[in-house]
XYZ file of C-alpha atoms in Angstrom:
755
model
C -0.178 -3.217 29.914
C -2.643 -2.389 27.112
C -4.895 -5.203 25.951
C -6.235 -5.515 22.431
C -9.323 -7.011 20.914
C -9.076 -8.913 17.645
C -11.127 -8.517 14.507
C -8.984 -8.989 11.370
C -5.959 -11.169 10.530
C -2.257 -10.969 9.493
C -0.640 -13.162 6.879
C 2.269 -15.585 7.199
C 4.735 -16.907 4.661
C 3.404 -20.187 3.395
C 4.376 -22.985 1.089
C 1.059 -24.566 0.291
C -0.167 -27.799 -1.269
C -1.901 -28.011 -4.594
C -5.478 -26.801 -4.774
C -6.634 -28.440 -7.970
C -10.151 -27.905 -9.061
C -10.685 -25.139 -6.512
C -13.880 -23.134 -6.580
C -14.801 -23.910 -10.181
C -16.907 -26.839 -8.892
C -19.522 -24.378 -7.632
C -20.457 -22.147 -10.535
C -21.000 -18.518 -9.490
C -20.694 -19.347 -5.796
C -20.408 -15.616 -5.134
C -23.868 -15.141 -6.714
C -22.708 -12.173 -8.777
C -23.756 -13.311 -12.278
C -27.081 -15.078 -11.728
C -25.565 -18.280 -13.103
C -25.540 -20.522 -10.032
C -27.212 -23.903 -10.156
C -28.981 -24.008 -6.796
C -32.566 -25.311 -6.644
C -35.204 -25.497 -3.902
C -38.169 -27.743 -3.130
C -40.922 -28.332 -0.565
C -41.757 -24.866 0.721
C -38.405 -23.191 0.091
C -38.211 -20.019 -2.024
C -34.975 -18.624 -3.518
C -34.002 -15.056 -4.340
C -30.695 -13.572 -5.513
C -30.057 -10.341 -3.618
C -26.934 -8.155 -3.721
C -24.508 -10.971 -4.404
C -26.151 -13.467 -2.050
C -28.517 -16.412 -2.410
C -31.339 -15.887 0.094
C -33.498 -18.832 1.131
C -36.950 -18.368 2.690
C -38.142 -21.515 4.485
C -41.725 -22.294 5.462
C -42.441 -23.492 9.005
C -43.155 -27.121 9.865
C -42.360 -30.450 8.301
C -39.294 -32.593 8.870
C -35.785 -31.479 7.952
C -35.927 -33.292 4.582
C -39.308 -31.740 3.670
C -37.674 -28.349 2.980
C -34.696 -28.707 0.665
C -32.008 -26.577 -0.962
C -29.584 -28.315 -3.295
C -27.070 -28.214 -6.080
C -26.506 -31.086 -8.510
C -23.979 -32.448 -10.977
C -20.844 -32.319 -8.842
C -18.044 -34.672 -9.866
C -15.823 -35.899 -7.043
C -12.948 -38.391 -7.211
C -12.957 -41.307 -4.732
C -10.213 -41.038 -2.149
C -9.732 -37.303 -2.727
C -10.273 -34.883 0.138
C -12.446 -31.786 -0.358
C -13.468 -28.820 1.743
C -16.883 -27.144 1.532
C -16.920 -23.506 2.643
C -19.536 -20.755 2.668
C -20.777 -17.703 4.509
C -24.177 -17.973 6.220
C -26.206 -14.933 7.239
C -29.394 -15.204 9.316
C -31.446 -13.342 11.900
C -31.131 -15.944 14.649
C -29.445 -19.201 15.619
C -30.383 -22.333 13.680
C -28.860 -25.732 13.016
C -29.521 -27.878 9.965
C -27.968 -30.913 8.251
C -25.968 -30.775 5.028
C -25.440 -33.987 3.093
C -23.184 -34.873 0.194
C -24.827 -37.754 -1.646
C -25.263 -39.504 -4.967
C -27.209 -37.464 -7.517
C -29.762 -40.254 -8.161
C -31.204 -43.337 -6.509
C -30.233 -44.833 -4.169
C -28.927 -41.382 -3.054
C -25.856 -42.934 -1.421
C -24.399 -40.490 1.144
C -20.710 -39.618 1.133
C -20.610 -37.139 4.020
C -22.897 -35.288 6.437
C -22.336 -32.110 8.437
C -24.264 -29.864 10.779
C -24.309 -26.179 9.901
C -25.027 -23.462 12.450
C -26.270 -19.922 11.946
C -26.364 -17.023 14.368
C -27.718 -13.492 14.365
C -25.499 -12.004 11.685
C -22.820 -13.769 9.669
C -21.232 -17.144 10.391
C -18.615 -19.004 8.381
C -19.052 -22.680 7.570
C -16.127 -24.949 6.734
C -16.086 -28.745 6.636
C -13.832 -31.348 5.044
C -14.704 -34.762 3.659
C -13.196 -37.505 1.546
C -15.142 -38.601 -1.525
C -16.189 -42.260 -1.661
C -18.216 -42.390 -4.898
C -17.307 -41.729 -8.520
C -20.922 -41.116 -9.549
C -22.210 -37.565 -9.973
C -23.087 -36.070 -6.594
C -25.307 -33.388 -5.101
C -25.234 -31.331 -1.916
C -28.494 -31.144 0.011
C -29.391 -28.628 2.725
C -32.215 -30.015 4.943
C -33.972 -26.897 6.221
C -37.386 -28.074 7.505
C -38.781 -28.605 10.983
C -38.750 -25.019 12.268
C -41.686 -23.750 14.337
C -41.878 -20.540 12.329
C -40.709 -19.346 8.906
C -37.057 -18.397 8.721
C -34.469 -17.110 6.292
C -30.810 -17.763 5.623
C -28.572 -16.177 2.958
C -25.558 -17.913 1.420
C -22.458 -16.311 -0.061
C -19.020 -17.395 -1.286
C -19.970 -21.055 -1.590
C -16.968 -23.060 -2.747
C -15.589 -26.580 -2.833
C -11.820 -26.809 -2.669
C -9.816 -29.941 -3.279
C -7.672 -30.482 -0.180
C -4.809 -32.893 -0.588
C -3.911 -34.881 2.512
C -0.769 -36.680 1.361
C 2.382 -36.580 3.443
C 4.006 -33.809 1.449
C 0.943 -31.594 1.753
C 0.630 -32.344 5.458
C 4.278 -31.435 6.020
C 3.847 -28.220 4.034
C 0.793 -27.305 6.083
C 2.624 -27.922 9.339
C 5.476 -25.711 8.116
C 2.970 -23.019 7.177
C 1.269 -23.108 10.546
C 4.652 -22.845 12.256
C 5.321 -19.434 10.729
C 4.898 -16.139 12.614
C 2.121 -13.613 12.238
C 2.049 -11.644 8.997
C 2.252 -7.884 9.359
C 2.723 -4.724 7.312
C 6.516 -4.630 7.370
C 6.576 -0.935 6.493
C 4.447 0.057 9.458
C 1.084 1.212 10.777
C -0.404 4.645 11.311
C -0.570 5.804 14.913
C -4.312 6.443 14.644
C -5.160 3.770 12.082
C -6.071 0.082 12.018
C -3.287 -2.284 13.094
C -4.058 -5.878 12.266
C -2.112 -9.021 11.488
C -3.055 -12.375 9.992
C -2.193 -15.653 11.651
C -2.402 -19.006 9.889
C -3.405 -21.594 12.457
C -5.528 -24.702 12.638
C -6.529 -23.793 16.188
C -10.286 -23.421 16.575
C -10.055 -21.178 19.656
C -8.687 -17.613 19.806
C -4.936 -17.363 20.319
C -3.155 -15.112 22.829
C -0.659 -12.661 21.367
C 1.757 -10.035 22.685
C 3.191 -6.858 21.215
C 6.872 -6.309 22.003
C 8.991 -3.211 21.460
C 12.495 -3.167 19.958
C 13.987 -4.106 23.334
C 11.769 -7.180 23.611
C 9.609 -5.657 26.339
C 5.914 -6.514 26.160
C 3.859 -3.369 25.592
C 0.475 -4.941 24.920
C -1.415 -8.201 24.679
C -4.654 -9.519 23.292
C -6.573 -12.466 21.863
C -6.899 -13.180 18.164
C -10.228 -13.871 16.479
C -10.767 -16.901 14.197
C -11.462 -15.610 10.680
C -12.271 -18.856 8.912
C -10.861 -20.891 6.093
C -9.322 -18.908 3.218
C -9.436 -20.855 -0.052
C -6.851 -18.578 -1.681
C -4.212 -19.950 0.703
C -5.846 -23.241 1.696
C -5.616 -22.547 5.409
C -7.551 -21.539 8.483
C -6.906 -17.956 9.546
C -7.071 -15.778 12.629
C -6.729 -12.021 13.033
C -4.809 -10.172 15.701
C -6.086 -6.635 16.213
C -3.871 -4.211 18.123
C -5.385 -1.007 16.750
C -5.690 0.414 20.270
C -1.904 0.661 20.570
C -0.864 4.260 19.913
C 2.810 4.703 20.829
C 5.125 5.701 18.005
C 8.296 3.682 17.586
C 10.400 1.299 15.520
C 11.138 -2.378 15.769
C 7.837 -3.625 17.171
C 7.070 -7.340 16.801
C 3.920 -9.374 17.253
C 4.480 -12.555 19.266
C 2.201 -15.593 19.006
C 3.409 -18.504 21.128
C 7.165 -18.668 20.621
C 7.110 -17.058 17.197
C 7.843 -13.390 16.533
C 6.767 -11.448 13.466
C 9.109 -9.433 11.331
C 9.671 -5.938 12.767
C 7.456 -2.967 11.946
C 7.012 0.657 12.963
C 4.110 2.694 14.306
C 3.982 6.396 13.470
C 2.471 9.307 11.605
C 4.385 9.295 8.300
C 4.429 5.806 6.823
C 4.306 6.508 3.093
C 5.954 9.893 2.537
C 9.248 8.348 1.444
C 7.460 5.805 -0.737
C 5.773 8.615 -2.665
C 9.228 9.957 -3.578
C 10.750 6.554 -4.402
C 7.795 5.256 -6.428
C 7.706 8.478 -8.476
C 11.500 8.631 -8.884
C 11.291 5.088 -10.330
C 10.018 6.573 -13.610
C 13.184 8.523 -14.397
C 15.380 5.431 -15.053
C 12.542 4.079 -17.224
C 12.933 6.997 -19.617
C 13.846 6.325 -23.204
C 15.908 8.696 -25.314
C 17.796 10.397 -22.494
C 20.981 9.669 -20.575
C 20.217 8.434 -17.070
C 22.627 10.260 -14.782
C 24.152 8.511 -11.814
C 24.215 11.600 -9.635
C 20.427 11.731 -9.914
C 19.264 8.110 -10.119
C 22.203 6.575 -8.267
C 25.460 5.446 -9.840
C 24.238 1.860 -10.232
C 21.478 3.092 -12.543
C 23.541 5.375 -14.791
C 23.354 4.423 -18.476
C 23.560 6.044 -21.906
C 20.398 7.194 -23.643
C 18.418 4.325 -25.074
C 17.304 4.087 -28.703
C 18.970 7.214 -30.006
C 22.040 5.504 -31.459
C 22.981 4.813 -35.041
C 23.041 1.090 -35.575
C 20.920 -1.842 -36.574
C 17.700 -0.413 -35.215
C 18.471 3.258 -35.997
C 16.967 4.290 -32.684
C 13.499 5.769 -32.247
C 13.996 9.054 -34.075
C 13.126 7.657 -37.504
C 10.924 4.569 -37.147
C 9.135 2.943 -40.064
C 5.843 1.099 -39.912
C 5.594 -2.648 -39.750
C 5.349 -3.879 -43.326
C 5.412 -7.055 -45.350
C 3.552 -10.318 -44.890
C 3.316 -9.978 -41.129
C 1.659 -6.570 -41.355
C -0.715 -7.798 -44.059
C -1.715 -10.756 -41.906
C -2.297 -8.570 -38.859
C -3.896 -5.517 -40.381
C -5.026 -6.461 -43.862
C -3.699 -5.380 -47.237
C -5.602 -2.098 -47.234
C -3.416 -0.479 -44.579
C -0.343 1.233 -45.943
C 2.258 3.446 -44.355
C 5.139 4.983 -46.255
C 6.287 7.502 -43.634
C 8.604 7.444 -40.648
C 8.064 9.057 -37.264
C 10.275 10.415 -34.532
C 8.880 8.539 -31.531
C 11.857 9.034 -29.245
C 11.288 9.665 -25.574
C 8.590 8.297 -23.329
C 8.942 5.489 -20.805
C 9.914 1.925 -21.483
C 6.759 0.082 -20.584
C 8.174 -2.673 -18.408
C 11.316 -4.790 -18.353
C 11.671 -4.682 -22.131
C 12.153 -1.812 -24.568
C 8.584 -1.619 -25.875
C 6.430 1.509 -25.652
C 2.660 1.037 -25.740
C 0.155 3.887 -25.924
C -2.651 2.162 -23.990
C -0.317 1.373 -21.104
C 1.318 4.773 -21.295
C -2.075 6.474 -21.345
C -3.346 5.018 -18.077
C 0.058 5.349 -16.384
C 0.554 9.023 -17.213
C -3.080 9.725 -16.357
C -2.624 8.267 -12.891
C 0.427 10.429 -12.288
C -1.588 13.442 -13.416
C -4.419 12.316 -11.122
C -1.974 12.117 -8.224
C -1.114 15.755 -8.840
C -4.728 16.820 -9.339
C -5.820 15.046 -6.173
C -3.087 16.820 -4.191
C -3.984 20.129 -5.788
C -7.708 19.926 -5.033
C -7.829 17.889 -1.833
C -4.412 18.608 -0.339
C -5.306 22.011 1.143
C -2.598 23.624 -0.978
C 0.113 21.959 1.090
C 0.635 18.599 -0.618
C 4.258 17.869 -1.556
C 3.047 16.757 -5.005
C 2.953 20.483 -5.838
C 6.685 20.678 -5.151
C 9.370 21.353 -7.733
C 11.815 19.208 -5.759
C 9.780 16.121 -4.958
C 11.529 13.427 -6.975
C 14.968 12.553 -8.299
C 14.837 13.978 -11.847
C 16.937 16.432 -13.906
C 14.119 19.012 -14.010
C 14.307 19.943 -10.313
C 14.003 23.690 -9.893
C 12.546 24.526 -13.295
C 9.409 26.097 -11.834
C 7.112 23.177 -12.664
C 6.098 20.495 -10.128
C 8.247 17.393 -10.533
C 5.325 15.051 -11.052
C 4.180 17.162 -14.011
C 7.719 17.147 -15.397
C 7.715 13.355 -15.275
C 4.267 13.168 -16.849
C 5.389 15.518 -19.632
C 8.105 13.071 -20.668
C 5.395 10.553 -21.556
C 2.858 13.046 -22.911
C 5.378 14.332 -25.450
C 5.962 10.785 -26.635
C 2.242 10.027 -26.925
C 1.760 13.033 -29.199
C 4.633 11.826 -31.391
C 2.640 8.647 -32.073
C -0.059 10.612 -33.968
C -0.402 9.870 -37.688
C 0.669 13.024 -39.576
C -1.717 15.186 -41.579
C -2.079 14.171 -45.192
C -1.648 10.484 -44.434
C -4.337 7.805 -44.286
C -5.816 7.746 -40.761
C -4.418 11.221 -40.012
C -4.984 12.144 -36.370
C -5.182 8.523 -35.216
C -2.502 7.222 -32.858
C -0.170 4.299 -33.478
C -0.866 1.516 -31.002
C 2.738 0.740 -30.089
C 6.404 0.737 -31.064
C 8.824 -2.029 -30.169
C 11.468 -4.425 -31.460
C 10.576 -6.964 -34.121
C 12.322 -9.688 -32.105
C 12.698 -10.294 -28.395
C 16.106 -9.516 -26.942
C 17.809 -11.625 -24.310
C 18.140 -10.890 -20.608
C 20.184 -8.865 -19.813
C 20.062 -6.175 -22.501
C 20.550 -2.474 -21.778
C 18.424 -0.201 -24.007
C 21.372 1.484 -25.717
C 22.712 -1.935 -26.763
C 19.463 -3.195 -28.270
C 20.379 -4.539 -31.751
C 16.887 -5.248 -33.043
C 14.898 -3.272 -35.595
C 12.052 -1.118 -34.306
C 8.624 -0.847 -35.923
C 5.457 1.186 -35.549
C 2.219 -0.782 -35.422
C -1.035 0.270 -37.029
C -3.068 2.951 -35.232
C -5.980 1.822 -33.074
C -9.118 3.487 -31.778
C -8.192 2.521 -28.210
C -4.769 4.172 -28.443
C -6.273 7.277 -30.034
C -8.812 7.704 -27.245
C -6.130 7.083 -24.619
C -4.235 10.032 -26.026
C -7.406 12.137 -26.125
C -8.090 11.457 -22.448
C -4.552 11.893 -21.133
C -3.868 14.989 -23.245
C -7.112 16.660 -22.145
C -6.309 15.944 -18.508
C -2.776 17.243 -18.929
C -4.031 20.395 -20.648
C -5.938 21.646 -17.604
C -3.125 20.811 -15.184
C -0.271 22.332 -17.220
C -2.203 25.520 -18.016
C -0.900 27.503 -14.993
C 2.695 26.452 -15.664
C 3.143 26.244 -19.442
C 0.264 27.735 -21.413
C 1.699 26.838 -24.807
C 2.193 23.195 -23.898
C -1.294 23.040 -22.404
C -2.786 24.392 -25.622
C -0.806 21.895 -27.656
C -2.099 19.073 -25.462
C -5.700 20.185 -25.798
C -5.429 20.528 -29.560
C -3.966 17.015 -29.790
C -6.683 15.610 -27.553
C -9.499 17.205 -29.539
C -7.964 16.104 -32.821
C -7.667 12.545 -31.533
C -11.308 12.609 -30.402
C -12.461 13.489 -33.911
C -10.177 10.918 -35.510
C -11.488 8.178 -33.230
C -15.065 9.141 -34.074
C -14.221 8.758 -37.751
C -12.588 5.351 -37.143
C -14.582 3.820 -34.276
C -13.721 0.154 -34.807
C -10.039 0.116 -35.658
C -9.049 -2.497 -33.114
C -5.584 -3.713 -32.259
C -5.227 -7.441 -32.882
C -5.659 -9.646 -29.848
C -2.512 -11.603 -30.656
C -0.083 -10.550 -33.322
C 2.106 -13.656 -33.186
C 5.182 -11.446 -33.216
C 8.158 -11.626 -30.971
C 9.527 -8.433 -29.511
C 6.499 -6.888 -27.834
C 3.187 -7.387 -26.090
C -0.172 -7.399 -27.850
C -2.498 -5.119 -25.842
C -5.520 -6.079 -27.901
C -8.871 -4.499 -27.063
C -12.078 -4.795 -29.071
C -14.355 -2.744 -26.801
C -13.709 0.981 -26.923
C -16.906 2.123 -25.186
C -14.923 2.625 -21.983
C -12.141 4.577 -23.712
C -14.779 6.769 -25.375
C -16.411 7.492 -22.019
C -13.065 8.261 -20.378
C -11.941 10.589 -23.165
C -15.294 12.399 -23.186
C -15.073 12.838 -19.406
C -11.601 14.397 -19.497
C -12.428 16.637 -22.452
C -15.636 17.806 -20.781
C -13.943 18.515 -17.442
C -11.275 20.534 -19.245
C -13.436 22.409 -21.756
C -17.047 22.244 -20.534
C -18.140 21.831 -24.150
C -21.622 20.391 -24.661
C -20.549 17.907 -27.343
C -18.524 15.964 -24.810
C -21.366 15.946 -22.295
C -23.651 14.627 -25.028
C -21.170 11.811 -25.685
C -20.999 11.056 -21.963
C -24.744 10.811 -21.558
C -25.094 8.573 -24.608
C -22.506 6.164 -23.222
C -23.595 2.873 -21.607
C -21.209 3.836 -18.810
C -22.953 7.108 -17.951
C -25.234 5.628 -15.311
C -24.124 1.980 -15.426
C -21.661 0.166 -13.163
C -18.018 0.737 -14.048
C -16.071 -0.778 -11.144
C -15.371 -4.514 -11.011
C -14.554 -6.359 -7.779
C -11.672 -7.991 -9.636
C -10.085 -4.639 -10.450
C -11.717 -1.234 -10.595
C -9.816 -0.420 -13.780
C -6.739 -1.328 -15.786
C -5.368 -0.510 -19.231
C -8.133 -2.485 -20.926
C -11.042 -1.185 -18.801
C -10.792 2.552 -18.179
C -14.388 3.699 -17.668
C -13.718 3.896 -13.933
C -11.069 6.565 -14.520
C -13.637 8.779 -16.191
C -16.173 8.173 -13.428
C -13.677 9.070 -10.690
C -12.568 12.280 -12.352
C -16.150 13.372 -13.024
C -16.949 12.799 -9.352
C -13.810 14.464 -8.026
C -13.325 17.309 -10.521
C -16.455 17.587 -12.672
C -17.591 20.907 -11.269
C -19.044 21.941 -14.644
C -21.628 19.130 -14.431
C -25.191 20.051 -13.540
C -25.908 19.596 -9.847
C -28.013 16.462 -10.272
C -25.494 14.876 -12.635
C -22.629 15.643 -10.265
C -24.603 14.192 -7.364
C -25.243 11.025 -9.360
C -21.603 10.353 -10.203
C -20.445 11.229 -6.683
C -23.003 8.857 -5.196
C -21.929 6.068 -7.553
C -18.293 6.403 -6.481
C -19.181 6.501 -2.785
C -21.396 3.446 -3.268
C -18.612 1.557 -5.039
C -16.206 2.499 -2.259
C -18.629 1.137 0.350
C -18.984 -2.078 -1.621
C -15.228 -2.449 -1.605
C -15.162 -1.961 2.164
C -17.772 -4.712 2.476
C -15.540 -6.989 0.433
C -12.547 -6.038 2.553
C -14.401 -6.984 5.728
C -14.533 -10.597 4.482
C -10.812 -10.816 3.730
C -8.541 -12.187 6.472
C -5.569 -10.466 4.824
C -7.195 -7.024 4.852
C -6.904 -6.384 1.112
C -9.664 -5.594 -1.364
C -9.507 -8.324 -3.962
C -11.415 -11.568 -4.493
C -11.712 -12.507 -8.167
C -13.995 -15.171 -9.564
C -13.111 -18.721 -8.520
C -10.509 -17.270 -6.132
C -7.948 -17.127 -8.928
C -5.368 -14.354 -8.823
C -4.954 -12.378 -12.034
C -1.859 -11.099 -13.818
C -0.779 -7.948 -11.998
C -2.942 -8.720 -8.968
C -1.026 -6.223 -6.832
C -1.886 -3.287 -9.082
C -5.525 -4.417 -9.217
C -5.577 -4.199 -5.431
C -4.152 -0.675 -5.638
C -6.741 0.382 -8.212
C -9.530 -0.789 -5.892
C -7.939 1.232 -3.096
C -7.997 4.319 -5.325
C -11.787 4.035 -5.512
C -11.955 3.815 -1.722
C -9.645 6.832 -1.423
C -12.037 8.770 -3.661
C -14.839 7.788 -1.286
C -12.890 9.485 1.477
C -12.168 12.609 -0.571
C -15.841 12.939 -1.494
C -17.337 12.241 1.937
C -14.621 12.695 4.558
C -15.841 9.497 6.240
C -13.006 7.904 8.298
C -13.824 4.264 7.394
C -12.711 4.978 3.822
C -9.335 6.291 4.986
C -8.854 3.354 7.310
C -9.854 0.964 4.533
C -7.078 2.305 2.306
C -4.586 2.143 5.156
C -5.418 -1.464 5.915
C -5.563 -2.415 2.248
C -1.882 -1.529 1.904
C -0.940 -4.066 4.594
C -1.139 -6.868 2.028
C 1.254 -5.128 -0.375
C 3.859 -4.731 2.354
C 3.872 -8.185 3.890
C 0.484 -9.151 5.275
C 0.185 -11.790 2.589
C 0.702 -15.510 2.179
C 4.299 -14.967 1.008
C 5.285 -12.973 4.119
C 6.923 -10.551 1.694
C 6.781 -6.885 0.822
C 6.108 -6.550 -2.888
C 7.895 -3.176 -3.068
C 11.669 -3.206 -3.453
C 13.512 -1.712 -0.499
C 10.526 -1.677 1.846
C 10.299 -4.082 4.764
C 12.656 -6.788 5.986
C 11.887 -9.237 3.181
C 11.031 -7.695 -0.193
C 10.903 -8.448 -3.917
C 14.136 -7.481 -5.651
C 14.402 -9.551 -8.837
C 11.535 -8.171 -10.892
C 11.655 -9.033 -14.578
C 13.873 -6.523 -16.377
C 16.546 -6.495 -19.046
C 18.635 -3.831 -17.349
C 17.854 -4.226 -13.646
C 19.269 -7.720 -14.016
C 21.545 -8.298 -11.036
C 20.264 -11.841 -10.615
C 21.851 -12.877 -13.940
C 24.647 -10.280 -14.203
C 26.264 -9.113 -10.975
C 27.540 -5.950 -12.651
C 23.965 -4.743 -13.110
C 21.693 -3.448 -10.325
C 18.495 -4.805 -8.858
C 15.408 -2.705 -9.599
C 15.344 0.679 -7.864
C 13.842 1.199 -4.437
C 10.103 1.715 -4.866
C 9.564 -0.881 -7.634
C 6.262 -2.757 -7.362
C 6.208 -6.454 -8.301
C 3.195 -7.736 -10.219
C 2.258 -10.292 -7.567
C 0.565 -13.698 -7.494
C -0.779 -14.950 -10.816
C -2.746 -18.201 -10.899
C -2.038 -18.586 -14.612
C 1.486 -19.968 -14.836
C 2.646 -18.442 -18.110
C 6.435 -18.571 -17.880
C 8.819 -21.508 -17.592
C 9.982 -20.633 -14.082
C 6.436 -20.506 -12.736
C 5.424 -23.707 -14.488
C 8.429 -25.520 -13.056
C 8.375 -24.165 -9.508
C 4.788 -23.135 -8.771
C 2.824 -26.097 -10.046
C -0.215 -26.680 -7.823
C 0.210 -23.381 -5.961
C -2.664 -21.965 -3.949
C -3.711 -18.716 -5.669
C -2.153 -16.295 -3.190
C 1.131 -18.215 -3.264
C 1.531 -18.281 -7.053
C 4.488 -15.923 -6.879
C 8.247 -16.256 -7.079
C 10.856 -13.502 -6.909
C 12.798 -14.547 -9.998
C 13.848 -12.335 -12.904
C 12.547 -14.827 -15.465
C 9.170 -15.300 -13.761
C 7.685 -12.502 -15.814
C 4.125 -13.729 -15.323
C 4.227 -13.030 -11.571
C 7.230 -10.755 -11.137
C 6.949 -8.159 -13.876
C 7.319 -4.440 -13.250
C 5.498 -1.880 -15.398
C 4.716 1.815 -15.612
C 1.000 1.216 -15.130
C 1.658 -0.711 -11.912
C 3.979 1.825 -10.328
C 1.655 4.732 -11.213
C -1.183 3.638 -8.853
C 1.468 2.968 -6.195
C 2.457 6.644 -6.492
C -1.203 7.665 -6.201
C -1.976 5.648 -3.070
C 1.332 6.511 -1.381
C 0.627 10.185 -2.007
C -2.966 9.906 -0.776
C -1.907 8.207 2.450
C 0.981 10.610 3.007
C -1.398 13.572 2.691
C -4.666 12.325 4.215
C -5.132 12.824 7.927
């Protein structure tokens, strides 16, 4: 029987106690901003290096002669806390850590002994506060026979409730089975699971086949306390197992995981489903049941005569509201045909900045397959997805992208009008509709909102990218795209600070405010330069603060508001008209960012690449994880180094069930999956005559900010990774959107093609 080592962990479904106050108590405990409050005294020198606090300690003295500390911590008597951190040293050391009063008489509240080893070691200790006075934490580092060094990272203090309810919840959590990727694992890739257990020693595990016969065994590896779930973790590694099959389960004690497969093609079907998801999101066209499935058939949305007159003749927002938002100087006495495009999310709004990044990522999926798919990627196929355009001689993914590109160009202000060439920021109802509400029944008036520089540059970037990809298939359309992109570039240059308001106070649509367009300018210049090679765009690139600066955040490499990373990736992957040294620079920056993400992944017991500040999960956390994986996938395309491919493979485990909810966040994939994403027409939860979202729909995922009534009522006190509920009205955690499904298409396609 094969035996397996263990190195990373698999997640279990958990219902966790409140984690109030979490990591905010230690400011900048990840040492990424240079804003931490640590001090040193008595022969101890501090340096901040690559996201770590490094401490150099002189030899000699007593332990309390060499001190490291942090002050001004406010604890509450009787409340339990947990101190966690990562220690990195060259050899084994022990030293005391004391929690004490911040002033005389320095009353102690708790003491621990920390241990280092050669390499990294996790520290985790709990204590109950006894004093209400401001406290400090003191590291006593003296007494060594020779100078030594230790580096600290991810220092956090987490409130840890110990009441009966919390204790019962923790016991329930620890009783759950190992968390696995419910979709499956690659035959030659990493295969890891996360176990939540308070056991301090490694745990034995078995791998069983569909018949319940043991086909492997191993020992898990403790992975430390994870503050995003409030639990101790272990990782079961069975990567050595290489027999294809279905229905495997991981067994720890008496508990069996949900079933999973092992094989070669894990994400080929997902590529089709995630891309086909866009067709039922189309506005202005009948959705046919024989293509999308009978449950999803519906009349064309927003083409009807009626109260809102559809989208073929939309007026601008006017009156007092418009004057308040945009000022009295902006006027608009025209109407536009803005029919078509995709509905942005579960409502009927259409937003250029969201549409721009979404269509760009579909185009990037095609371009990646074209350039790095050895001419054999299915993304080049004219029969890849479920759309009416099958067989028209153009790859399906370009057909789908065209539906949105045509709409984006309709949002351009006509010639002869004020702000000609600029792009309207959005179009949506002037009042919110109820759930459910099919698009063709929408009774509310529609309105165009003032153009914005961000929207204009989004069009410039997406149109320029589309121009080079459509050129072999439809020369006229490609030329029209390029002309629109170049016109938008000039219009944005003439109106560089026309920002969308951060909050318009209106019902009926989202805000999408953005007052920094340096990233959009860089992205648009990158796409226009790649497509045309014109020097003016290269000049704009090199004058940008993003030319040689960092563009990828550990929170999320990019999203609709921060798009510089899109430009950097495309310059690295497709910027063959760059000078050799410039191309080398951007390629190296992407590879470096990808390696940094792998380093972050190595610290995560759930195998994903995501750890935002203060351990809080952001709105759309699942798509932020996918965007980080796209950077890692680019690292693989640029270098061919296997760790990048394996990093992307393992990073998808979280999305498909290796998470603290024990749930796949993609509808129709896995044994337990999200199926009630927020939508007005995929509303089966509230109207049994309507369908659930289509197979391949990505849910937004955990969101620490409880913004909707359902979340506030049912997720109060949730640990960050458990701030999720599969409810149609939990739009803050369970939304679906075009710019979340687009990166899912990209990563599914990458993994289906890469070998």
